[in-house]
GROMACS .gro file of C-alpha atoms in nm:
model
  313
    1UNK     CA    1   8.388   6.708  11.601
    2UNK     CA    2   8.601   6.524  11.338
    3UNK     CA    3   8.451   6.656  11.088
    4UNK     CA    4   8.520   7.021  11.160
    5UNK     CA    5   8.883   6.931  11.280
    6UNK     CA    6   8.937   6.782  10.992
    7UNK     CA    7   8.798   7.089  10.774
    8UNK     CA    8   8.984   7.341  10.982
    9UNK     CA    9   9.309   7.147  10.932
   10UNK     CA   10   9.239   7.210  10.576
   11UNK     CA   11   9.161   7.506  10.556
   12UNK     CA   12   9.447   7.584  10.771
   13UNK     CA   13   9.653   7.401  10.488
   14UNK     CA   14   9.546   7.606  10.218
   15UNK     CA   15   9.617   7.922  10.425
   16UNK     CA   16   9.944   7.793  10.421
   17UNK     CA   17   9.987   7.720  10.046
   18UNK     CA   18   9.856   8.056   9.977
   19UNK     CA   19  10.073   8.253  10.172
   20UNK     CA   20  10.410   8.014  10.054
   21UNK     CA   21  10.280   8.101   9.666
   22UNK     CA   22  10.255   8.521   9.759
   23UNK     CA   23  10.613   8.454   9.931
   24UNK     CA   24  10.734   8.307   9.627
   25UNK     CA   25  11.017   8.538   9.497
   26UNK     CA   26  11.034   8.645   9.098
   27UNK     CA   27  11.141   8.393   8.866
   28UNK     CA   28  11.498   8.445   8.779
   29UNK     CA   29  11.644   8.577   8.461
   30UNK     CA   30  11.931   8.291   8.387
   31UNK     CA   31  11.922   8.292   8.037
   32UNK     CA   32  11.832   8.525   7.739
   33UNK     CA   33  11.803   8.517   7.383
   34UNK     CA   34  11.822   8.828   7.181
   35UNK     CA   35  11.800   8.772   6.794
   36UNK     CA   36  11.834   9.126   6.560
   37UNK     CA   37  11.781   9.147   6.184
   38UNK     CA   38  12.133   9.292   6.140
   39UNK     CA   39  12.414   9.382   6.404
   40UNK     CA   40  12.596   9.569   6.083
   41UNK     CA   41  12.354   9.839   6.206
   42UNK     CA   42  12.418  10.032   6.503
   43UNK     CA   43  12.097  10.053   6.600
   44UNK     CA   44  12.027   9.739   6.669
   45UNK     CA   45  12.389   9.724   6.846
   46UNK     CA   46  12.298   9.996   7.061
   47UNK     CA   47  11.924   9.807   7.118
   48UNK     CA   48  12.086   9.439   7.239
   49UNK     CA   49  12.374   9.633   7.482
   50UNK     CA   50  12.073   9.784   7.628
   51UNK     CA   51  11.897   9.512   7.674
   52UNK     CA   52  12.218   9.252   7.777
   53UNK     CA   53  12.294   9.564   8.047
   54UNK     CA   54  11.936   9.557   8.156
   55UNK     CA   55  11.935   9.184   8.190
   56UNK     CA   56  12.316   9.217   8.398
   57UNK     CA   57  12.089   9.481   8.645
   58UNK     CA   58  11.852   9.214   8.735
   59UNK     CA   59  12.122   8.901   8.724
   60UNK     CA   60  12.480   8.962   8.702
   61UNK     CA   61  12.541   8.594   8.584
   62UNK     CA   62  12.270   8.587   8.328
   63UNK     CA   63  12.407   8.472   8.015
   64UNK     CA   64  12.293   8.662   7.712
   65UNK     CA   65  12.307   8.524   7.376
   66UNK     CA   66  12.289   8.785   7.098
   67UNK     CA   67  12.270   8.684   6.721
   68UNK     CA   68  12.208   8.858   6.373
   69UNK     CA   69  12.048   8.736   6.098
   70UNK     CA   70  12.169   8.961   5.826
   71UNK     CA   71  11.816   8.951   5.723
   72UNK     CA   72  11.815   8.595   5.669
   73UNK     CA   73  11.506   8.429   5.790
   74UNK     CA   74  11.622   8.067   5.790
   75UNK     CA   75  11.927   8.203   5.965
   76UNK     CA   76  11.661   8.353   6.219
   77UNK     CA   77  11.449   8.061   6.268
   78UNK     CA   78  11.764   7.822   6.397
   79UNK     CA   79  11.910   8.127   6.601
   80UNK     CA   80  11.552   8.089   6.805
   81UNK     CA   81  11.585   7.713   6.778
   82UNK     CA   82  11.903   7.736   6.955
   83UNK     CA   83  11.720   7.973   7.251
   84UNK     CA   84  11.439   7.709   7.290
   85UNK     CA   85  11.709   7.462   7.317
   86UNK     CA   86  11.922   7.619   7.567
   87UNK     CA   87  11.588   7.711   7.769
   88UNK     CA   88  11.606   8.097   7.779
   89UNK     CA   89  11.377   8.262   8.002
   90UNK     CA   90  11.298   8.559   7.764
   91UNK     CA   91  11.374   8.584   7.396
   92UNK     CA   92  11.354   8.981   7.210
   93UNK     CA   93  11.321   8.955   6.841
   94UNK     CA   94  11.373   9.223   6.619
   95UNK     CA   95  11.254   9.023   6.299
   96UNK     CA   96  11.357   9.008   5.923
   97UNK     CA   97  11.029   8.878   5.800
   98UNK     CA   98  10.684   8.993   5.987
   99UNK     CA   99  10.517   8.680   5.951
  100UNK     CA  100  10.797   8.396   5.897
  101UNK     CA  101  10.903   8.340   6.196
  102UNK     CA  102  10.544   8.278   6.371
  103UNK     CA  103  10.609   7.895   6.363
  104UNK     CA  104  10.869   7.879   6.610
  105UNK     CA  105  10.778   8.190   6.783
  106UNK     CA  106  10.465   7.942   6.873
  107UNK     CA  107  10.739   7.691   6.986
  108UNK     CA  108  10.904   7.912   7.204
  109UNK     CA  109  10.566   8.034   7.394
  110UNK     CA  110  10.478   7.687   7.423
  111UNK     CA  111  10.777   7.581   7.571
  112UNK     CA  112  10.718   7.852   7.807
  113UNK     CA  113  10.931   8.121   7.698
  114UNK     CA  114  10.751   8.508   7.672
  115UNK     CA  115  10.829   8.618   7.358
  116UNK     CA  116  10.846   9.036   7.303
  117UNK     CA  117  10.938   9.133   6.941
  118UNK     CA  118  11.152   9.506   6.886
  119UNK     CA  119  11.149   9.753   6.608
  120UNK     CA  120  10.910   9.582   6.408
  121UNK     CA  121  10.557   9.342   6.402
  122UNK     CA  122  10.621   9.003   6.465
  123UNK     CA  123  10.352   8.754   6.403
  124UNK     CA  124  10.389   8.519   6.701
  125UNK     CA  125  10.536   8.733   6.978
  126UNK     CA  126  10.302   8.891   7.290
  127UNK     CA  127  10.423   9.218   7.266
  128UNK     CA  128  10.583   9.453   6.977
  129UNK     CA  129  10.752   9.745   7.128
  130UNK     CA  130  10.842  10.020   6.863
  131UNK     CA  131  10.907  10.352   6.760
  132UNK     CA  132  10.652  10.566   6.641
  133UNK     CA  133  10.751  10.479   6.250
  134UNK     CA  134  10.467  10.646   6.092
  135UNK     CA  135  10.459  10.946   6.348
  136UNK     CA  136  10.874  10.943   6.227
  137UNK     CA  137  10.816  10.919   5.864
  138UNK     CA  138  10.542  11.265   5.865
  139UNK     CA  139  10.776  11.436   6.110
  140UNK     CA  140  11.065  11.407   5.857
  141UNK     CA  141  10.846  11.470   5.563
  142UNK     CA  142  10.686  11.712   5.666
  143UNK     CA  143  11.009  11.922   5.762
  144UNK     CA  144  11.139  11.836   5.399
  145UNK     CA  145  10.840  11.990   5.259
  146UNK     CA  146  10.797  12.305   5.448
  147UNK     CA  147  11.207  12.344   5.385
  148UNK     CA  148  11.085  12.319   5.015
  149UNK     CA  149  10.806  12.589   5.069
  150UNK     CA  150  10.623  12.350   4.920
  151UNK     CA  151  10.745  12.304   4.587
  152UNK     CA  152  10.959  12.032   4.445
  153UNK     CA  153  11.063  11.711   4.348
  154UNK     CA  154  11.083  11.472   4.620
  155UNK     CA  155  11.225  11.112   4.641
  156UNK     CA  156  11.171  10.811   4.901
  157UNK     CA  157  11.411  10.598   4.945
  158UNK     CA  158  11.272  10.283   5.053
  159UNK     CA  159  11.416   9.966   5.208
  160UNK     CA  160  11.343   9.601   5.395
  161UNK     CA  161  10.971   9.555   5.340
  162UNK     CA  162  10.926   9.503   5.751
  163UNK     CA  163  10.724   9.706   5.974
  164UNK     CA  164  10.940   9.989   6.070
  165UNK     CA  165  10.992  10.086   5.706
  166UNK     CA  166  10.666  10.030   5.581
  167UNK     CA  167  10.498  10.264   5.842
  168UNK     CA  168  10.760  10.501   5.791
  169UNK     CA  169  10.666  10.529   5.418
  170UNK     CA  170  10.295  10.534   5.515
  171UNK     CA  171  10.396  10.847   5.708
  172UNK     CA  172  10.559  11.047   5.444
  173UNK     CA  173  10.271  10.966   5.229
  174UNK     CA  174  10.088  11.110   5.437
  175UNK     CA  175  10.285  11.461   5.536
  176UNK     CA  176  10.288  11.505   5.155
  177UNK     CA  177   9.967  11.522   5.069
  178UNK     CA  178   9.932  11.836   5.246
  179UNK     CA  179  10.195  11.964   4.998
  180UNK     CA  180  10.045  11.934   4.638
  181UNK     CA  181  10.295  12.161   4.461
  182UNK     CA  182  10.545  11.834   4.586
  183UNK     CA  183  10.630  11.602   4.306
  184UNK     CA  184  10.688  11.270   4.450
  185UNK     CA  185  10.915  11.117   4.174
  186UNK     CA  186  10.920  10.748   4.344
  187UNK     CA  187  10.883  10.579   4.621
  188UNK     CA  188  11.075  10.253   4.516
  189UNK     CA  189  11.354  10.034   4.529
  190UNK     CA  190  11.559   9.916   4.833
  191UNK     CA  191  11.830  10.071   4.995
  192UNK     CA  192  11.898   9.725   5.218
  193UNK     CA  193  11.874   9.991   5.571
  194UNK     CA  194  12.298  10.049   5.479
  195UNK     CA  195  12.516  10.333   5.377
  196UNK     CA  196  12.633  10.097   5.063
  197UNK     CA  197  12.239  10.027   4.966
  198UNK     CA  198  12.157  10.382   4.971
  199UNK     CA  199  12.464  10.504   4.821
  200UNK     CA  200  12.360  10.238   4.484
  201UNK     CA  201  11.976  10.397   4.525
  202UNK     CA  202  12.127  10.717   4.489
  203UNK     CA  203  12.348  10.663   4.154
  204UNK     CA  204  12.058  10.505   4.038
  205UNK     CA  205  11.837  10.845   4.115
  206UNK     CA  206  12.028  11.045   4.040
  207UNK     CA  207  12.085  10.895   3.648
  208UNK     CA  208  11.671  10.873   3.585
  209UNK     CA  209  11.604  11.225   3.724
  210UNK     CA  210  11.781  11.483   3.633
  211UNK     CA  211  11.617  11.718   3.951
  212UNK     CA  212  11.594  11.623   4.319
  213UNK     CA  213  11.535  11.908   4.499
  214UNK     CA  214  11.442  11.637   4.850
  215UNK     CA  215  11.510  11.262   4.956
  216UNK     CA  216  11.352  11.084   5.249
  217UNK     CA  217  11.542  10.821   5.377
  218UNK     CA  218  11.382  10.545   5.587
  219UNK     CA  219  11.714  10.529   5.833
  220UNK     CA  220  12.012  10.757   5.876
  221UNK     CA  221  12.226  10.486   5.732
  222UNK     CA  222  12.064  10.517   5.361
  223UNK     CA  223  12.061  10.878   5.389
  224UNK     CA  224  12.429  10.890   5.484
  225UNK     CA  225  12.475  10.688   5.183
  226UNK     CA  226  12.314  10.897   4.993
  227UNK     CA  227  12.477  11.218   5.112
  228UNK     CA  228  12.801  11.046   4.981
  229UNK     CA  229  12.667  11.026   4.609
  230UNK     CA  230  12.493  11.372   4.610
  231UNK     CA  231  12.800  11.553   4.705
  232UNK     CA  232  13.037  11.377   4.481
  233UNK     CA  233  12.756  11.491   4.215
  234UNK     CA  234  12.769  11.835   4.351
  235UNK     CA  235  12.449  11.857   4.421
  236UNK     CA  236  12.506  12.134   4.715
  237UNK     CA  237  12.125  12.215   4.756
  238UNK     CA  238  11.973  11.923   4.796
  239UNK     CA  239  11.803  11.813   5.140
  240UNK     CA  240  11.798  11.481   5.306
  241UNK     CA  241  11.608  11.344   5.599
  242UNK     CA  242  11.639  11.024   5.801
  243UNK     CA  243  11.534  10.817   6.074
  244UNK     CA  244  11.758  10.712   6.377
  245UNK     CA  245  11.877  11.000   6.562
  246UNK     CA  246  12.243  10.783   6.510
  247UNK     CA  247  12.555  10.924   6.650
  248UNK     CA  248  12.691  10.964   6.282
  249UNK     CA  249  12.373  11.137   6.181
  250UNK     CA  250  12.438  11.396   6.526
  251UNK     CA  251  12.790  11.418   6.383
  252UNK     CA  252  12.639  11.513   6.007
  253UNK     CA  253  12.397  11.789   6.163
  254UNK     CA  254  12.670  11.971   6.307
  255UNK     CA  255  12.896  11.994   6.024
  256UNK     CA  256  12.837  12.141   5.713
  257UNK     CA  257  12.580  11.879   5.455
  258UNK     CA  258  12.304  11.801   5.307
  259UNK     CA  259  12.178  11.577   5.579
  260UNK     CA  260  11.925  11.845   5.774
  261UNK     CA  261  11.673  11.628   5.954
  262UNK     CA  262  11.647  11.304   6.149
  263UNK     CA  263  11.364  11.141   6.339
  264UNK     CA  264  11.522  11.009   6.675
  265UNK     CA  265  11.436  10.658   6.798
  266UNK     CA  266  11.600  10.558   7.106
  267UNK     CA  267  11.732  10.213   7.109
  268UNK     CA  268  11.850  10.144   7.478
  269UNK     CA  269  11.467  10.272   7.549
  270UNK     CA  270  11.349   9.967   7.393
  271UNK     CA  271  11.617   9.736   7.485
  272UNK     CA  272  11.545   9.821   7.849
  273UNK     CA  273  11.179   9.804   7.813
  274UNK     CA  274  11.165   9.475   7.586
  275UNK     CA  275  11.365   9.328   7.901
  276UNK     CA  276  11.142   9.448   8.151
  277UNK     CA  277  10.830   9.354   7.965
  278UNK     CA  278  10.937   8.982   7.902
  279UNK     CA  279  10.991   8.950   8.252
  280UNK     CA  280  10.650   9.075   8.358
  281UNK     CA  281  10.503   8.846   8.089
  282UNK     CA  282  10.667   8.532   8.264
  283UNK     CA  283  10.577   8.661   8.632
  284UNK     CA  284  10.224   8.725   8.522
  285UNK     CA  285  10.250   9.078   8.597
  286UNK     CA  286  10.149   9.261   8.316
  287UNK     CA  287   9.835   9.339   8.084
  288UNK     CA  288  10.050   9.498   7.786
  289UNK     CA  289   9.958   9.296   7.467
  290UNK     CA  290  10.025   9.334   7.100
  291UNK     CA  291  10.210   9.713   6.988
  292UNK     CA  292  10.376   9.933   7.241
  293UNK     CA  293  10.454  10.275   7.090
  294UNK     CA  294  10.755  10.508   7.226
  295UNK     CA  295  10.772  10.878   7.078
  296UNK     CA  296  11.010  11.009   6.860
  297UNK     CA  297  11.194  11.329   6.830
  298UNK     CA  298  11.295  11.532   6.520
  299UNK     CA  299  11.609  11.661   6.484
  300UNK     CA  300  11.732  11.969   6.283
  301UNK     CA  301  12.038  12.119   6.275
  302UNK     CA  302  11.868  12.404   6.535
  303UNK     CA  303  11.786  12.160   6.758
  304UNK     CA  304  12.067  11.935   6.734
  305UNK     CA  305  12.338  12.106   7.003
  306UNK     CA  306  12.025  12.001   7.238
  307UNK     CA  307  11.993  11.643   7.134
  308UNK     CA  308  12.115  11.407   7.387
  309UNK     CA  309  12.179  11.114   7.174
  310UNK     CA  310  12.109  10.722   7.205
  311UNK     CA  311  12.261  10.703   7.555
  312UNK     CA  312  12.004  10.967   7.710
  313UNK     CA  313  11.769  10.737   7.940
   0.00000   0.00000   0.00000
């Protein structure tokens, strides 16, 4: 008889301990860390609001801490020191180097801390959650070239050797191919993802060939730099295509330009989603692992009056 009171009174116990641990409620979000390549660029401004709003939702009193690099990976690595330090429940990345910052990525996971990279591969983190970048490269290209019937001399304008802009070169390469009366005159060089960078790629085009009928640029703020240079040139017919679906690209389809395509990411989409995912990571609630793809849109001047912009949920 002791024997079975004594095993009912533990199995009663662990009855007990189960049912506490399923009554447990969700960790809490008290701290974040949210570390971009470069706040200069509006799309990863638009990507940490997002994501600080999405973390407000869950927690009002969270406390955020957002930092840019400026493409500085030393810079990078202390900024997600300084997370591990301050013990931040979820950190996003959106890194300047695909492999650098693995080291203390590791540190971070270790310490506990899910880890979910943005816009670009990031050796280390558990999840990468991304545009389509080579889906947004073809879409552009491809437009260019059938705006071209076919026949031309095309440019890339290239920029940060990460991820996003890799794949979105991969993707032009690959519209164009289906267009063999396209020259492609280069593919080189690095616009630094800014107006100024693309503007100094452009001077520096537009001396070495003396026709560019089309330029691909791997964001909308390269190809607004570019616009800048080709009309002071007067170079009226030339077509340009980006990647970004920015408010100042929306603003450049509807008025008159040479800016006539853009592939639309939508920040605040992966802001929101990079938040969410952490936190199933640290509640155990989720099977997503490695690249997370989200869809993007082309837009034309046609289609542009329907375009609901970066804000659009």
């Amino acid at each position: 008889m002791r024997v079975l009171f004594k095993l009912s009174a533990i199995a009663a116990a662990l009855v007990y301990v189960a049912a506490a641990h399923a009554a447990d409620p969700p960790r809490r979000l008290d701290v974040m860390g949210v570390s971009v390549s470069s706040l200069a660029n509006p799309y990863f401004s638009a990507l940490a609001r997002a994501a600080q709003a999405r973390a407000e939702e869950i927690n009002p009193r969270v406390r955020v801490m957002v930092t840019s690099s400026e493409y500085d990976v030393p810079a990078q690595v202390r900024e997600i020191e300084r997370f591990i330090t301050e013990h931040a429940d979820l950190i996003l990345v959106a890194a300047s180097h695909s492999s650098a910052l693995a080291p203390v990525l590791r540190r971070a996971r270790e310490a506990g801390i899910p880890v979910v990279a943005v816009d670009v591969d990031t050796e280390g983190a558990e999840v990468m959650i991304q545009s389509d970048n080579r889906g947004a490269g073809e879409s552009v290209c491809r437009y260019l070239a059938a705006r071209l019937n076919g026949k031309g001399n095309f440019i890339i304008q290239n920029g940060p050797q990460v991820s996003s802009v890799t794949d979105r070169v991969a993707g032009c390469h690959a519209a164009l191919k289906d267009y063999p009366g396209i020259r492609l005159l280069t593919d080189k060089g690095d616009g630094l993802a800014s107006p100024w960078g693309g503007s100094q790629l452009m001077e520096e085009h537009v001396q070495r060939y003396p026709q560019i009928d089309a330029i691909f640029a791997i964001n909308d703020r390269q190809a607004l730099g570019a616009e800048t240079i080709a009309l002071r040139r007067g170079m009226r017919k030339l077509l340009i295509g980006g990647v970004d679906g920015s408010p100042e690209v929306e603003v450049a389809l509807k008025r008159p330009g040479l800016i006539v395509a853009s592939a639309a990411q939508s920040p605040a989409e992966i802001g929101r989603r990079g938040v969410d995912t952490g936190l199933a990571l640290r509640e155990g609630r989720t099977s997503e692992r490695g690249r997370v793809l989200l869809q993007t849109a082309l837009v034309t001047r046609d289609s542009v009056a329907k375009y609901q912009g970066w804000n659009a949920r």
